[in-house]
Coordinates of N, CA and C in Angstrom, one line a residue:
M1 N 21.4 -89.4 -6.0 CA 20.2 -88.6 -6.0 C 20.3 -87.7 -7.2
K2 N 19.1 -87.6 -7.9 CA 19.0 -86.8 -9.1 C 18.4 -85.5 -8.8
L3 N 19.1 -84.4 -9.3 CA 18.6 -83.0 -9.1 C 17.5 -82.7 -10.2
N4 N 16.5 -82.0 -9.8 CA 15.5 -81.6 -10.7 C 15.9 -80.3 -11.4
N5 N 15.8 -80.2 -12.7 CA 16.1 -78.9 -13.4 C 14.9 -78.0 -13.2
Q6 N 15.2 -76.8 -12.7 CA 14.1 -75.8 -12.4 C 13.8 -75.0 -13.6
T7 N 12.6 -74.7 -13.9 CA 12.2 -73.8 -14.9 C 11.3 -72.7 -14.3
G8 N 11.3 -71.5 -14.9 CA 10.5 -70.4 -14.4 C 11.4 -69.5 -13.5
L9 N 10.7 -68.6 -12.8 CA 11.3 -67.6 -11.9 C 11.1 -68.0 -10.5
T10 N 12.2 -67.6 -9.7 CA 12.0 -67.8 -8.2 C 11.4 -66.5 -7.7
F11 N 11.0 -66.6 -6.4 CA 10.4 -65.4 -5.8 C 11.4 -64.3 -5.7
I12 N 12.6 -64.6 -5.4 CA 13.7 -63.6 -5.2 C 13.9 -62.9 -6.5
E13 N 14.0 -63.6 -7.6 CA 14.2 -63.0 -8.9 C 13.0 -62.1 -9.3
L14 N 11.8 -62.5 -9.0 CA 10.6 -61.6 -9.2 C 10.7 -60.3 -8.4
I15 N 11.1 -60.4 -7.1 CA 11.2 -59.2 -6.3 C 12.3 -58.3 -6.8
I16 N 13.4 -58.8 -7.3 CA 14.5 -58.0 -7.8 C 14.0 -57.2 -9.1
V17 N 13.3 -57.9 -9.9 CA 12.8 -57.3 -11.2 C 11.8 -56.2 -10.8
M18 N 10.9 -56.4 -9.8 CA 9.9 -55.4 -9.4 C 10.6 -54.2 -8.7
V19 N 11.7 -54.4 -8.0 CA 12.4 -53.3 -7.4 C 13.1 -52.4 -8.5
I20 N 13.7 -53.1 -9.5 CA 14.3 -52.3 -10.6 C 13.3 -51.5 -11.3
M21 N 12.1 -52.1 -11.6 CA 11.0 -51.4 -12.3 C 10.5 -50.2 -11.5
G22 N 10.4 -50.4 -10.2 CA 10.0 -49.3 -9.3 C 11.0 -48.2 -9.3
I23 N 12.3 -48.4 -9.3 CA 13.3 -47.4 -9.4 C 13.2 -46.6 -10.7
M24 N 13.0 -47.4 -11.8 CA 12.8 -46.7 -13.1 C 11.6 -45.8 -13.1
F25 N 10.5 -46.3 -12.5 CA 9.3 -45.5 -12.5 C 9.4 -44.2 -11.7
I26 N 10.2 -44.3 -10.6 CA 10.4 -43.1 -9.8 C 11.1 -42.0 -10.6
F27 N 12.1 -42.4 -11.5 CA 12.8 -41.4 -12.3 C 12.0 -40.9 -13.5
A28 N 11.1 -41.7 -14.0 CA 10.3 -41.4 -15.2 C 9.1 -40.5 -14.9
V29 N 8.5 -40.6 -13.8 CA 7.3 -39.8 -13.5 C 7.5 -38.3 -13.5
P30 N 8.6 -37.8 -12.9 CA 8.7 -36.3 -13.0 C 8.9 -35.8 -14.4
N31 N 9.4 -36.6 -15.3 CA 9.6 -36.2 -16.7 C 8.2 -36.0 -17.4
F32 N 7.3 -36.9 -17.0 CA 5.9 -36.8 -17.6 C 5.2 -35.5 -17.1
T33 N 5.3 -35.2 -15.8 CA 4.6 -34.1 -15.3 C 5.2 -32.8 -15.7
S34 N 6.5 -32.7 -16.0 CA 7.1 -31.5 -16.4 C 6.8 -31.1 -17.9
T35 N 6.2 -32.0 -18.6 CA 5.9 -31.7 -20.0 C 4.9 -30.6 -20.2
S36 N 3.8 -30.6 -19.4 CA 2.8 -29.5 -19.5 C 3.4 -28.2 -19.1
H37 N 4.3 -28.2 -18.1 CA 4.9 -26.9 -17.7 C 5.9 -26.4 -18.8
S38 N 6.5 -27.3 -19.4 CA 7.4 -26.9 -20.5 C 6.6 -26.3 -21.7
K39 N 5.4 -26.8 -22.0 CA 4.6 -26.2 -23.0 C 4.1 -24.8 -22.6
L40 N 3.8 -24.6 -21.3 CA 3.4 -23.3 -20.8 C 4.6 -22.3 -20.9
K41 N 5.8 -22.7 -20.5 CA 6.9 -21.8 -20.6 C 7.2 -21.5 -22.0
S42 N 7.1 -22.4 -22.9 CA 7.4 -22.2 -24.3 C 6.4 -21.2 -24.9
A43 N 5.1 -21.4 -24.6 CA 4.1 -20.4 -25.1 C 4.3 -19.0 -24.6
V44 N 4.7 -18.9 -23.3 CA 5.0 -17.6 -22.7 C 6.2 -16.9 -23.4
R45 N 7.2 -17.7 -23.6 CA 8.4 -17.2 -24.3 C 8.1 -16.8 -25.7
D46 N 7.3 -17.5 -26.4 CA 7.0 -17.2 -27.8 C 6.2 -15.8 -27.9
V47 N 5.3 -15.6 -27.0 CA 4.5 -14.4 -27.0 C 5.4 -13.2 -26.5
A48 N 6.2 -13.5 -25.5 CA 7.1 -12.4 -25.0 C 8.1 -12.0 -26.1
T49 N 8.6 -13.0 -26.9 CA 9.5 -12.7 -28.0 C 8.8 -11.8 -29.0
E50 N 7.5 -12.1 -29.3 CA 6.8 -11.3 -30.3 C 6.6 -9.9 -29.8
L51 N 6.3 -9.8 -28.5 CA 6.1 -8.4 -27.9 C 7.4 -7.6 -27.9
Q52 N 8.5 -8.3 -27.6 CA 9.8 -7.6 -27.6 C 10.2 -7.2 -29.1
M53 N 9.8 -8.1 -30.0 CA 10.1 -7.8 -31.4 C 9.3 -6.6 -31.9
A54 N 8.0 -6.5 -31.5 CA 7.1 -5.4 -31.9 C 7.7 -4.1 -31.3
R55 N 8.2 -4.1 -30.1 CA 8.7 -2.9 -29.4 C 10.0 -2.5 -30.2
A56 N 10.9 -3.5 -30.5 CA 12.1 -3.1 -31.1 C 11.9 -2.6 -32.5
K57 N 10.9 -3.2 -33.3 CA 10.6 -2.7 -34.6 C 10.0 -1.3 -34.5
A58 N 9.1 -1.0 -33.5 CA 8.5 0.3 -33.4 C 9.6 1.4 -33.2
I59 N 10.6 1.1 -32.4 CA 11.7 2.0 -32.2 C 12.5 2.2 -33.4
Y60 N 12.9 1.1 -34.0 CA 13.8 1.1 -35.1 C 13.2 1.7 -36.3
R61 N 12.0 1.4 -36.6 CA 11.3 1.9 -37.8 C 10.5 3.2 -37.6
N62 N 10.5 3.7 -36.3 CA 9.8 4.9 -35.9 C 8.4 4.9 -36.4
M63 N 7.7 3.8 -36.1 CA 6.3 3.6 -36.4 C 5.6 2.7 -35.4
E64 N 4.3 2.7 -35.3 CA 3.6 1.8 -34.4 C 3.6 0.4 -34.9
Y65 N 3.7 -0.5 -33.9 CA 3.6 -2.0 -34.2 C 2.7 -2.5 -33.0
R66 N 2.1 -3.6 -33.3 CA 1.2 -4.3 -32.3 C 1.2 -5.8 -32.4
V67 N 0.9 -6.4 -31.3 CA 0.7 -7.8 -31.3 C -0.8 -8.0 -30.8
L68 N -1.6 -8.7 -31.6 CA -3.0 -8.8 -31.4 C -3.2 -10.3 -31.0
L69 N -3.8 -10.5 -29.8 CA -4.0 -11.8 -29.2 C -5.5 -12.1 -29.2
T70 N -5.9 -13.2 -29.7 CA -7.3 -13.6 -29.6 C -7.4 -14.7 -28.6
L71 N -8.1 -14.4 -27.5 CA -8.1 -15.4 -26.4 C -9.5 -16.1 -26.4
N72 N -9.4 -17.4 -26.4 CA -10.7 -18.2 -26.5 C -10.8 -19.0 -25.2
A73 N -10.8 -18.4 -24.1 CA -10.8 -19.1 -22.8 C -12.1 -19.9 -22.7
G74 N -11.9 -21.1 -22.1 CA -13.0 -22.0 -21.9 C -13.5 -22.7 -23.1
T75 N -12.8 -22.6 -24.3 CA -13.2 -23.3 -25.5 C -12.2 -24.3 -25.9
T76 N -12.5 -25.1 -26.9 CA -11.5 -26.0 -27.4 C -10.7 -25.4 -28.6
T77 N -10.9 -24.1 -28.8 CA -10.2 -23.4 -29.9 C -8.9 -22.8 -29.3
A78 N -7.8 -23.0 -30.0 CA -6.5 -22.5 -29.5 C -6.5 -21.0 -29.5
D79 N -5.8 -20.4 -28.5 CA -5.6 -19.0 -28.5 C -4.6 -18.7 -29.6
T80 N -4.7 -17.5 -30.2 CA -3.7 -17.2 -31.3 C -3.2 -15.8 -31.1
Y81 N -2.1 -15.5 -31.7 CA -1.5 -14.1 -31.7 C -1.0 -13.8 -33.1
I82 N -1.0 -12.5 -33.4 CA -0.5 -12.1 -34.8 C 0.2 -10.8 -34.6
F83 N 1.3 -10.6 -35.4 CA 2.2 -9.5 -35.3 C 1.8 -8.5 -36.4
Q84 N 1.5 -7.2 -36.1 CA 1.1 -6.3 -37.2 C 1.8 -5.0 -37.1
C85 N 1.8 -4.3 -38.3 CA 2.2 -2.9 -38.4 C 1.1 -2.2 -39.1
K86 N 1.1 -0.8 -39.0 CA 0.2 0.0 -39.8 C 0.6 -0.2 -41.2
M87 N -0.4 -0.3 -42.1 CA -0.1 -0.6 -43.5 C -0.7 0.4 -44.5
S88 N 0.0 0.6 -45.5 CA -0.5 1.5 -46.6 C 0.1 0.9 -47.9
G89 N -0.8 0.5 -48.9 CA -0.4 -0.1 -50.1 C 0.3 -1.4 -50.0
G90 N -0.1 -2.2 -49.0 CA 0.5 -3.5 -48.8 C 1.8 -3.6 -48.1
A91 N 2.3 -2.4 -47.6 CA 3.6 -2.4 -46.9 C 3.4 -1.6 -45.6
C92 N 4.3 -1.8 -44.7 CA 4.3 -1.1 -43.4 C 4.5 0.4 -43.7
S93 N 3.7 1.2 -43.0 CA 3.8 2.6 -43.2 C 3.4 3.4 -42.0
S94 N 4.1 4.4 -41.6 CA 3.7 5.2 -40.4 C 2.5 6.0 -40.6
S95 N 2.1 6.2 -41.9 CA 0.9 7.0 -42.2 C -0.3 6.0 -42.6
G96 N -0.1 4.7 -42.4 CA -1.1 3.8 -42.8 C -2.1 3.6 -41.7
S97 N -2.9 2.6 -41.8 CA -3.9 2.2 -40.8 C -3.8 0.7 -40.4
W98 N -4.4 0.4 -39.3 CA -4.3 -1.0 -38.8 C -5.0 -1.9 -39.8
P99 N -4.5 -3.0 -40.2 CA -5.2 -4.0 -41.1 C -6.2 -4.8 -40.3
A100 N -6.9 -5.6 -41.0 CA -7.9 -6.5 -40.4 C -7.1 -7.4 -39.4
N101 N -7.9 -8.0 -38.5 CA -7.2 -8.8 -37.5 C -6.5 -10.0 -38.0
T102 N -6.7 -10.4 -39.2 CA -6.1 -11.6 -39.7 C -4.9 -11.3 -40.6
V103 N -4.5 -10.1 -40.8 CA -3.4 -9.7 -41.7 C -2.2 -9.5 -40.9
A104 N -1.1 -10.2 -41.2 CA 0.1 -10.0 -40.4 C 1.1 -9.0 -41.1
D105 N 2.1 -8.7 -40.4 CA 3.2 -7.8 -41.0 C 3.8 -8.5 -42.2
P106 N 3.7 -7.9 -43.4 CA 4.3 -8.6 -44.6 C 5.7 -8.9 -44.5
E107 N 6.5 -8.3 -43.7 CA 7.9 -8.5 -43.6 C 8.3 -9.7 -42.7
R108 N 7.3 -10.2 -42.0 CA 7.6 -11.4 -41.2 C 7.5 -12.7 -42.0
L109 N 8.6 -13.2 -42.4 CA 8.5 -14.4 -43.2 C 8.3 -15.7 -42.5
N110 N 8.5 -15.7 -41.2 CA 8.4 -16.9 -40.4 C 7.0 -17.1 -39.8
M111 N 6.0 -16.2 -40.1 CA 4.7 -16.4 -39.7 C 4.0 -17.4 -40.5
A112 N 2.9 -18.0 -39.9 CA 2.1 -19.0 -40.7 C 1.4 -18.3 -41.8
A113 N 0.9 -19.1 -42.8 CA 0.3 -18.5 -44.0 C -0.8 -17.6 -43.6
S114 N -1.6 -17.9 -42.6 CA -2.7 -17.1 -42.3 C -2.3 -15.9 -41.5
G115 N -1.0 -15.9 -41.0 CA -0.5 -14.8 -40.2 C -0.6 -15.1 -38.7
A116 N -1.7 -15.8 -38.3 CA -1.9 -16.0 -36.9 C -1.1 -17.3 -36.4
V117 N -0.6 -17.2 -35.2 CA 0.1 -18.3 -34.7 C -0.7 -18.9 -33.5
S118 N -0.9 -20.2 -33.5 CA -1.7 -20.8 -32.4 C -0.8 -21.2 -31.3
L119 N -1.4 -21.0 -30.1 CA -0.7 -21.5 -28.9 C -1.2 -22.9 -28.5
P120 N -0.5 -23.7 -27.8 CA -0.9 -25.1 -27.5 C -2.2 -25.1 -26.7
L121 N -3.1 -26.1 -26.9 CA -4.3 -26.2 -26.2 C -4.1 -26.4 -24.7
A122 N -3.0 -26.9 -24.3 CA -2.7 -27.1 -22.9 C -2.4 -25.8 -22.2
V123 N -2.5 -24.7 -22.9 CA -2.2 -23.4 -22.3 C -3.5 -22.5 -22.4
N124 N -4.0 -22.0 -21.3 CA -5.1 -21.1 -21.3 C -4.6 -19.7 -21.1
V125 N -5.0 -18.7 -21.9 CA -4.5 -17.3 -21.7 C -5.7 -16.4 -21.4
T126 N -5.6 -15.6 -20.4 CA -6.5 -14.5 -20.1 C -5.8 -13.2 -19.9
Q127 N -6.5 -12.1 -19.8 CA -5.9 -10.9 -19.3 C -5.7 -11.0 -17.8
T128 N -4.8 -10.3 -17.2 CA -4.6 -10.4 -15.8 C -5.8 -9.9 -15.0
N129 N -6.7 -9.2 -15.7 CA -8.0 -8.8 -15.0 C -9.1 -9.9 -15.2
G130 N -8.7 -11.0 -15.8 CA -9.6 -12.1 -15.9 C -10.4 -12.2 -17.2
N131 N -10.4 -11.1 -18.0 CA -11.2 -11.1 -19.3 C -10.5 -11.9 -20.4
S132 N -11.4 -12.4 -21.3 CA -10.8 -13.0 -22.5 C -11.3 -12.2 -23.7
G133 N -11.2 -12.7 -24.9 CA -11.6 -11.9 -26.1 C -10.3 -11.5 -26.8
T134 N -10.3 -10.3 -27.3 CA -9.1 -9.8 -28.0 C -8.3 -8.8 -27.2
V135 N -7.0 -9.0 -27.2 CA -6.1 -8.1 -26.5 C -5.1 -7.5 -27.5
T136 N -5.0 -6.2 -27.5 CA -4.1 -5.6 -28.4 C -3.0 -4.9 -27.5
V137 N -1.7 -5.3 -27.8 CA -0.6 -4.6 -27.2 C 0.1 -3.8 -28.2
E138 N 0.0 -2.5 -28.1 CA 0.6 -1.6 -29.1 C 1.8 -0.9 -28.6
F139 N 2.8 -0.8 -29.5 CA 4.1 -0.1 -29.1 C 4.3 1.1 -30.0
N140 N 4.6 2.2 -29.3 CA 4.8 3.5 -30.0 C 6.3 3.6 -30.4
P141 N 6.5 4.6 -31.3 CA 7.9 4.8 -31.8 C 8.9 5.1 -30.7
N142 N 8.5 5.6 -29.6 CA 9.4 5.9 -28.5 C 9.6 4.7 -27.5
G143 N 9.0 3.5 -27.8 CA 9.1 2.3 -27.0 C 8.0 2.1 -26.0
T144 N 7.2 3.1 -25.7 CA 6.2 3.0 -24.7 C 5.0 2.1 -25.3
S145 N 4.2 1.7 -24.4 CA 3.0 0.9 -24.9 C 1.8 1.1 -24.1
N146 N 0.7 0.6 -24.6 CA -0.5 0.5 -23.7 C -0.2 -0.5 -22.7
T147 N -0.7 -0.3 -21.5 CA -0.5 -1.3 -20.4 C -1.2 -2.6 -20.7
A148 N -0.6 -3.7 -20.6 CA -1.2 -5.0 -20.8 C -0.7 -6.0 -19.8
G149 N -1.5 -6.9 -19.4 CA -1.1 -8.0 -18.6 C -1.8 -9.3 -19.1
L150 N -1.0 -10.3 -19.3 CA -1.5 -11.5 -19.8 C -1.2 -12.6 -18.8
C151 N -2.1 -13.5 -18.6 CA -2.0 -14.6 -17.6 C -2.0 -15.9 -18.4
F152 N -1.0 -16.7 -18.3 CA -0.9 -18.0 -19.0 C -1.0 -19.0 -17.9
I153 N -2.0 -19.9 -18.1 CA -2.4 -20.9 -17.1 C -2.2 -22.3 -17.7
N154 N -1.5 -23.2 -17.0 CA -1.4 -24.6 -17.4 C -2.8 -25.2 -17.3
A155 N -3.3 -25.7 -18.4 CA -4.6 -26.4 -18.4 C -4.7 -27.6 -17.5
N156 N -3.5 -28.2 -17.2 CA -3.5 -29.4 -16.4 C -3.3 -29.1 -14.9
L157 N -2.9 -27.9 -14.6 CA -2.6 -27.6 -13.2 C -2.9 -26.1 -13.0
A158 N -4.0 -25.7 -12.5 CA -4.5 -24.3 -12.4 C -3.6 -23.4 -11.6
T159 N -2.7 -24.0 -10.7 CA -1.8 -23.1 -9.9 C -0.5 -22.9 -10.6
D160 N -0.3 -23.5 -11.8 CA 0.9 -23.3 -12.6 C 0.7 -22.1 -13.5
V161 N 1.0 -20.9 -13.1 CA 0.7 -19.7 -13.8 C 1.9 -18.8 -14.1
I162 N 2.0 -18.3 -15.3 CA 3.1 -17.3 -15.6 C 2.4 -16.1 -16.2
K163 N 2.7 -14.9 -15.6 CA 2.1 -13.7 -16.1 C 3.1 -13.0 -17.0
L164 N 2.7 -12.3 -18.1 CA 3.5 -11.4 -18.9 C 3.0 -10.0 -18.6
C165 N 3.8 -9.2 -18.1 CA 3.5 -7.8 -17.8 C 4.2 -6.9 -18.7
V166 N 3.5 -5.9 -19.3 CA 4.1 -4.9 -20.2 C 3.9 -3.6 -19.5
S167 N 5.1 -2.9 -19.3 CA 5.1 -1.6 -18.7 C 4.6 -0.5 -19.7
S168 N 3.7 0.3 -19.3 CA 3.3 1.4 -20.3 C 4.3 2.5 -20.4
S169 N 5.1 2.7 -19.4 CA 6.1 3.8 -19.5 C 7.4 3.4 -20.3
T170 N 7.7 2.2 -20.2 CA 9.0 1.7 -20.9 C 8.8 0.7 -22.0
G171 N 7.6 0.0 -22.0 CA 7.4 -1.0 -23.0 C 8.1 -2.3 -22.6
R172 N 8.7 -2.3 -21.4 CA 9.4 -3.5 -21.0 C 8.5 -4.7 -20.8
V173 N 8.8 -5.9 -21.3 CA 8.1 -7.1 -21.1 C 8.8 -8.0 -20.1
R174 N 8.0 -8.4 -19.0 CA 8.7 -9.2 -18.0 C 7.7 -10.4 -17.7
M175 N 8.4 -11.5 -17.4 CA 7.6 -12.7 -17.0 C 7.6 -12.8 -15.5
V176 N 6.5 -13.2 -14.9 CA 6.3 -13.3 -13.5 C 5.7 -14.7 -13.2
T177 N 6.3 -15.5 -12.4 CA 5.8 -16.8 -12.0 C 4.8 -16.6 -10.8
A178 N 3.6 -17.2 -10.9 CA 2.6 -17.0 -9.9 C 1.8 -18.3 -9.7
T179 N 0.9 -18.2 -8.7 CA 0.0 -19.4 -8.5 C -1.4 -19.0 -8.9
S180 N -1.7 -17.7 -9.2 CA -3.0 -17.3 -9.6 C -2.8 -16.0 -10.5
C181 N -3.9 -15.7 -11.2 CA -3.9 -14.5 -12.0 C -4.2 -13.3 -11.1
G182 N -3.7 -12.2 -11.5 CA -4.0 -11.0 -10.8 C -3.2 -9.8 -11.4
A183 N -3.2 -8.7 -10.9 CA -2.5 -7.5 -11.4 C -1.0 -7.8 -11.5
C184 N -0.4 -7.2 -12.4 CA 1.1 -7.3 -12.6 C 1.8 -6.6 -11.6

């Protein structure tokens, strides 16, 4: 009796391949969903770092510094922030005045050419009271600041929220994980 040579896949081989692909899919999906949360955390850390830098420079240089945020909630324009000092004669000066909203601290070499740094479009930022527009967080030479609360929301998941709270009495910047915006 002559045996037939088989070509193609058997049903068992097909099932094994599908099981292997299913296992790979199970491990891959969480990595895709965590990408937007990673962008959110990165944006919050970037702004928190700028706020902490402004406070440190205000204390060290004994002059006022601020971080100015332009919040474009509900638009396709990215939110931006800029680091500033009071200026006189093109340099930071305690006797100077605040520059235009587009002028950055001239000592900051890592800022973009325009001075403003854009946040990812996947991140929406509002004040903790729900307002958008321009937010100014100023730090005084003694480290205190005006009270400010920023709410960073994952554009892909509205319950993925991180708040940045700035204490007026100490200037301390802290991150708070939440499911919605609200007071710090």
